[in-house]
Amino acid sequence: MLLDALDDLQAREPSGQERSQWSQGYDEYAPKAWQEICGVISARELPGCHRPAAWLMKINASITGQTLKLVAQTRCVQDMVQKHLMADISRHAAKRGLVAVDVCYVV
């Protein structure tokens, strides 16, 4: 578990195809609304989170009805998103008629 957390904190440069996805903060199969939200949030630096796209890329999003469900790949990602990104995610989701539920981590 400690190694997972350290791996998430390690800075690394994306390569090739991953580079364009990483800069936007989502994968190509993500729901359209999530892609839009990630694009807006990734375009700026947030207090306490200088590279939001790096964290957003580690979130799996799904939309059921009007609910945006977020699942983090690790606990470290979950904590970072809850503390630094969730307010912005919720605000941008609401603009699209969605309710963002708190990010969870499933083992």
PDB file of C-alpha atoms in Angstrom:
ATOM      1  CA  MET A   1       0.000   0.000   0.000  1.00  0.00           C
ATOM      2  CA  LEU A   2       2.849   2.370   0.819  1.00  0.00           C
ATOM      3  CA  LEU A   3       4.474   1.660  -2.542  1.00  0.00           C
ATOM      4  CA  ASP A   4       1.184   2.460  -4.318  1.00  0.00           C
ATOM      5  CA  ALA A   5       1.067   5.814  -2.570  1.00  0.00           C
ATOM      6  CA  LEU A   6       4.682   6.589  -3.428  1.00  0.00           C
ATOM      7  CA  ASP A   7       4.113   5.546  -7.042  1.00  0.00           C
ATOM      8  CA  ASP A   8       1.255   8.051  -7.292  1.00  0.00           C
ATOM      9  CA  LEU A   9       3.431  10.837  -5.928  1.00  0.00           C
ATOM     10  CA  GLN A  10       6.331  10.134  -8.258  1.00  0.00           C
ATOM     11  CA  ALA A  11       6.500  12.632 -11.080  1.00  0.00           C
ATOM     12  CA  ARG A  12       6.803  11.087 -14.491  1.00  0.00           C
ATOM     13  CA  GLU A  13       6.515  12.391 -18.003  1.00  0.00           C
ATOM     14  CA  PRO A  14       3.906  10.700 -20.140  1.00  0.00           C
ATOM     15  CA  SER A  15       5.018   9.201 -23.428  1.00  0.00           C
ATOM     16  CA  GLY A  16       3.453   9.029 -26.882  1.00  0.00           C
ATOM     17  CA  GLN A  17      -0.321   8.484 -26.925  1.00  0.00           C
ATOM     18  CA  GLU A  18      -0.533   8.939 -23.172  1.00  0.00           C
ATOM     19  CA  ARG A  19       0.728  12.538 -23.484  1.00  0.00           C
ATOM     20  CA  SER A  20      -2.437  14.006 -25.060  1.00  0.00           C
ATOM     21  CA  GLN A  21      -4.713  12.112 -22.672  1.00  0.00           C
ATOM     22  CA  TRP A  22      -2.593  13.107 -19.688  1.00  0.00           C
ATOM     23  CA  SER A  23      -2.683  16.795 -20.570  1.00  0.00           C
ATOM     24  CA  GLN A  24      -6.499  16.686 -20.616  1.00  0.00           C
ATOM     25  CA  GLY A  25      -6.930  14.472 -17.559  1.00  0.00           C
ATOM     26  CA  TYR A  26      -9.146  11.742 -19.015  1.00  0.00           C
ATOM     27  CA  ASP A  27      -9.033   8.713 -21.246  1.00  0.00           C
ATOM     28  CA  GLU A  28     -10.696   8.600 -24.642  1.00  0.00           C
ATOM     29  CA  TYR A  29     -13.496   6.292 -23.422  1.00  0.00           C
ATOM     30  CA  ALA A  30     -14.622   8.565 -20.579  1.00  0.00           C
ATOM     31  CA  PRO A  31     -18.158  10.017 -20.704  1.00  0.00           C
ATOM     32  CA  LYS A  32     -18.383  13.271 -22.689  1.00  0.00           C
ATOM     33  CA  ALA A  33     -19.411  15.339 -19.642  1.00  0.00           C
ATOM     34  CA  TRP A  34     -16.403  14.019 -17.685  1.00  0.00           C
ATOM     35  CA  GLN A  35     -14.101  14.888 -20.593  1.00  0.00           C
ATOM     36  CA  GLU A  36     -15.441  18.451 -20.563  1.00  0.00           C
ATOM     37  CA  ILE A  37     -15.049  18.765 -16.784  1.00  0.00           C
ATOM     38  CA  CYS A  38     -11.478  17.441 -16.925  1.00  0.00           C
ATOM     39  CA  GLY A  39     -10.625  19.809 -19.765  1.00  0.00           C
ATOM     40  CA  VAL A  40     -11.757  22.843 -17.775  1.00  0.00           C
ATOM     41  CA  ILE A  41     -10.086  21.791 -14.516  1.00  0.00           C
ATOM     42  CA  SER A  42      -6.844  20.690 -16.206  1.00  0.00           C
ATOM     43  CA  ALA A  43      -6.448  24.041 -17.923  1.00  0.00           C
ATOM     44  CA  ARG A  44      -5.465  25.818 -14.714  1.00  0.00           C
ATOM     45  CA  GLU A  45      -3.445  25.383 -11.552  1.00  0.00           C
ATOM     46  CA  LEU A  46      -5.423  24.924  -8.363  1.00  0.00           C
ATOM     47  CA  PRO A  47      -4.249  25.747  -4.838  1.00  0.00           C
ATOM     48  CA  GLY A  48      -2.499  22.670  -3.481  1.00  0.00           C
ATOM     49  CA  CYS A  49      -2.684  20.871  -6.832  1.00  0.00           C
ATOM     50  CA  HIS A  50      -0.305  22.119  -9.510  1.00  0.00           C
ATOM     51  CA  ARG A  51      -1.068  19.371 -12.053  1.00  0.00           C
ATOM     52  CA  PRO A  52      -4.732  18.455 -11.767  1.00  0.00           C
ATOM     53  CA  ALA A  53      -4.639  16.437 -15.005  1.00  0.00           C
ATOM     54  CA  ALA A  54      -2.182  13.983 -13.442  1.00  0.00           C
ATOM     55  CA  TRP A  55      -4.717  13.206 -10.707  1.00  0.00           C
ATOM     56  CA  LEU A  56      -7.827  13.310 -12.891  1.00  0.00           C
ATOM     57  CA  MET A  57      -6.269  10.744 -15.227  1.00  0.00           C
ATOM     58  CA  LYS A  58      -6.346   8.279 -12.323  1.00  0.00           C
ATOM     59  CA  ILE A  59     -10.118   8.596 -11.882  1.00  0.00           C
ATOM     60  CA  ASN A  60     -12.621   6.322 -13.584  1.00  0.00           C
ATOM     61  CA  ALA A  61     -15.888   8.154 -14.180  1.00  0.00           C
ATOM     62  CA  SER A  62     -19.323   6.863 -15.070  1.00  0.00           C
ATOM     63  CA  ILE A  63     -22.682   8.554 -15.419  1.00  0.00           C
ATOM     64  CA  THR A  64     -25.940   6.947 -14.385  1.00  0.00           C
ATOM     65  CA  GLY A  65     -28.954   9.170 -14.873  1.00  0.00           C
ATOM     66  CA  GLN A  66     -27.861  12.529 -13.494  1.00  0.00           C
ATOM     67  CA  THR A  67     -25.184  11.112 -11.177  1.00  0.00           C
ATOM     68  CA  LEU A  68     -21.465  11.358 -11.907  1.00  0.00           C
ATOM     69  CA  LYS A  69     -19.724   8.530 -10.055  1.00  0.00           C
ATOM     70  CA  LEU A  70     -15.963   8.766  -9.532  1.00  0.00           C
ATOM     71  CA  VAL A  71     -13.711   5.869  -8.585  1.00  0.00           C
ATOM     72  CA  ALA A  72     -10.051   6.474  -7.702  1.00  0.00           C
ATOM     73  CA  GLN A  73      -7.357   3.986  -8.656  1.00  0.00           C
ATOM     74  CA  THR A  74      -5.656   4.328  -5.239  1.00  0.00           C
ATOM     75  CA  ARG A  75      -6.333   5.809  -1.801  1.00  0.00           C
ATOM     76  CA  CYS A  76      -3.745   8.504  -2.447  1.00  0.00           C
ATOM     77  CA  VAL A  77      -5.644   9.651  -5.543  1.00  0.00           C
ATOM     78  CA  GLN A  78      -8.909   9.510  -3.591  1.00  0.00           C
ATOM     79  CA  ASP A  79      -7.484  11.765  -0.856  1.00  0.00           C
ATOM     80  CA  MET A  80      -6.002  14.258  -3.297  1.00  0.00           C
ATOM     81  CA  VAL A  81      -9.218  14.556  -5.306  1.00  0.00           C
ATOM     82  CA  GLN A  82     -11.366  14.897  -2.175  1.00  0.00           C
ATOM     83  CA  LYS A  83      -9.167  17.593  -0.669  1.00  0.00           C
ATOM     84  CA  HIS A  84      -8.255  19.644  -3.735  1.00  0.00           C
ATOM     85  CA  LEU A  85     -10.478  18.884  -6.728  1.00  0.00           C
ATOM     86  CA  MET A  86     -13.907  17.744  -5.549  1.00  0.00           C
ATOM     87  CA  ALA A  87     -15.344  21.236  -5.078  1.00  0.00           C
ATOM     88  CA  ASP A  88     -14.420  22.203  -8.652  1.00  0.00           C
ATOM     89  CA  ILE A  89     -15.611  18.868 -10.024  1.00  0.00           C
ATOM     90  CA  SER A  90     -18.969  19.282  -8.261  1.00  0.00           C
ATOM     91  CA  ARG A  91     -19.367  22.850  -9.492  1.00  0.00           C
ATOM     92  CA  HIS A  92     -18.642  21.963 -13.125  1.00  0.00           C
ATOM     93  CA  ALA A  93     -20.817  18.845 -12.934  1.00  0.00           C
ATOM     94  CA  ALA A  94     -23.731  20.959 -11.673  1.00  0.00           C
ATOM     95  CA  LYS A  95     -23.352  23.268 -14.691  1.00  0.00           C
ATOM     96  CA  ARG A  96     -23.962  20.176 -16.832  1.00  0.00           C
ATOM     97  CA  GLY A  97     -26.979  19.048 -14.826  1.00  0.00           C
ATOM     98  CA  LEU A  98     -25.062  16.343 -12.959  1.00  0.00           C
ATOM     99  CA  VAL A  99     -24.545  15.587  -9.285  1.00  0.00           C
ATOM    100  CA  ALA A 100     -21.018  14.424  -8.512  1.00  0.00           C
ATOM    101  CA  VAL A 101     -20.934  11.906  -5.693  1.00  0.00           C
ATOM    102  CA  ASP A 102     -17.819  11.842  -3.553  1.00  0.00           C
ATOM    103  CA  VAL A 103     -14.886   9.986  -5.068  1.00  0.00           C
ATOM    104  CA  CYS A 104     -14.473   6.460  -3.725  1.00  0.00           C
ATOM    105  CA  TYR A 105     -11.751   3.833  -3.819  1.00  0.00           C
ATOM    106  CA  VAL A 106     -12.665   0.217  -4.392  1.00  0.00           C
ATOM    107  CA  VAL A 107     -10.135  -2.502  -3.608  1.00  0.00           C
TER     108      VAL A 107
END
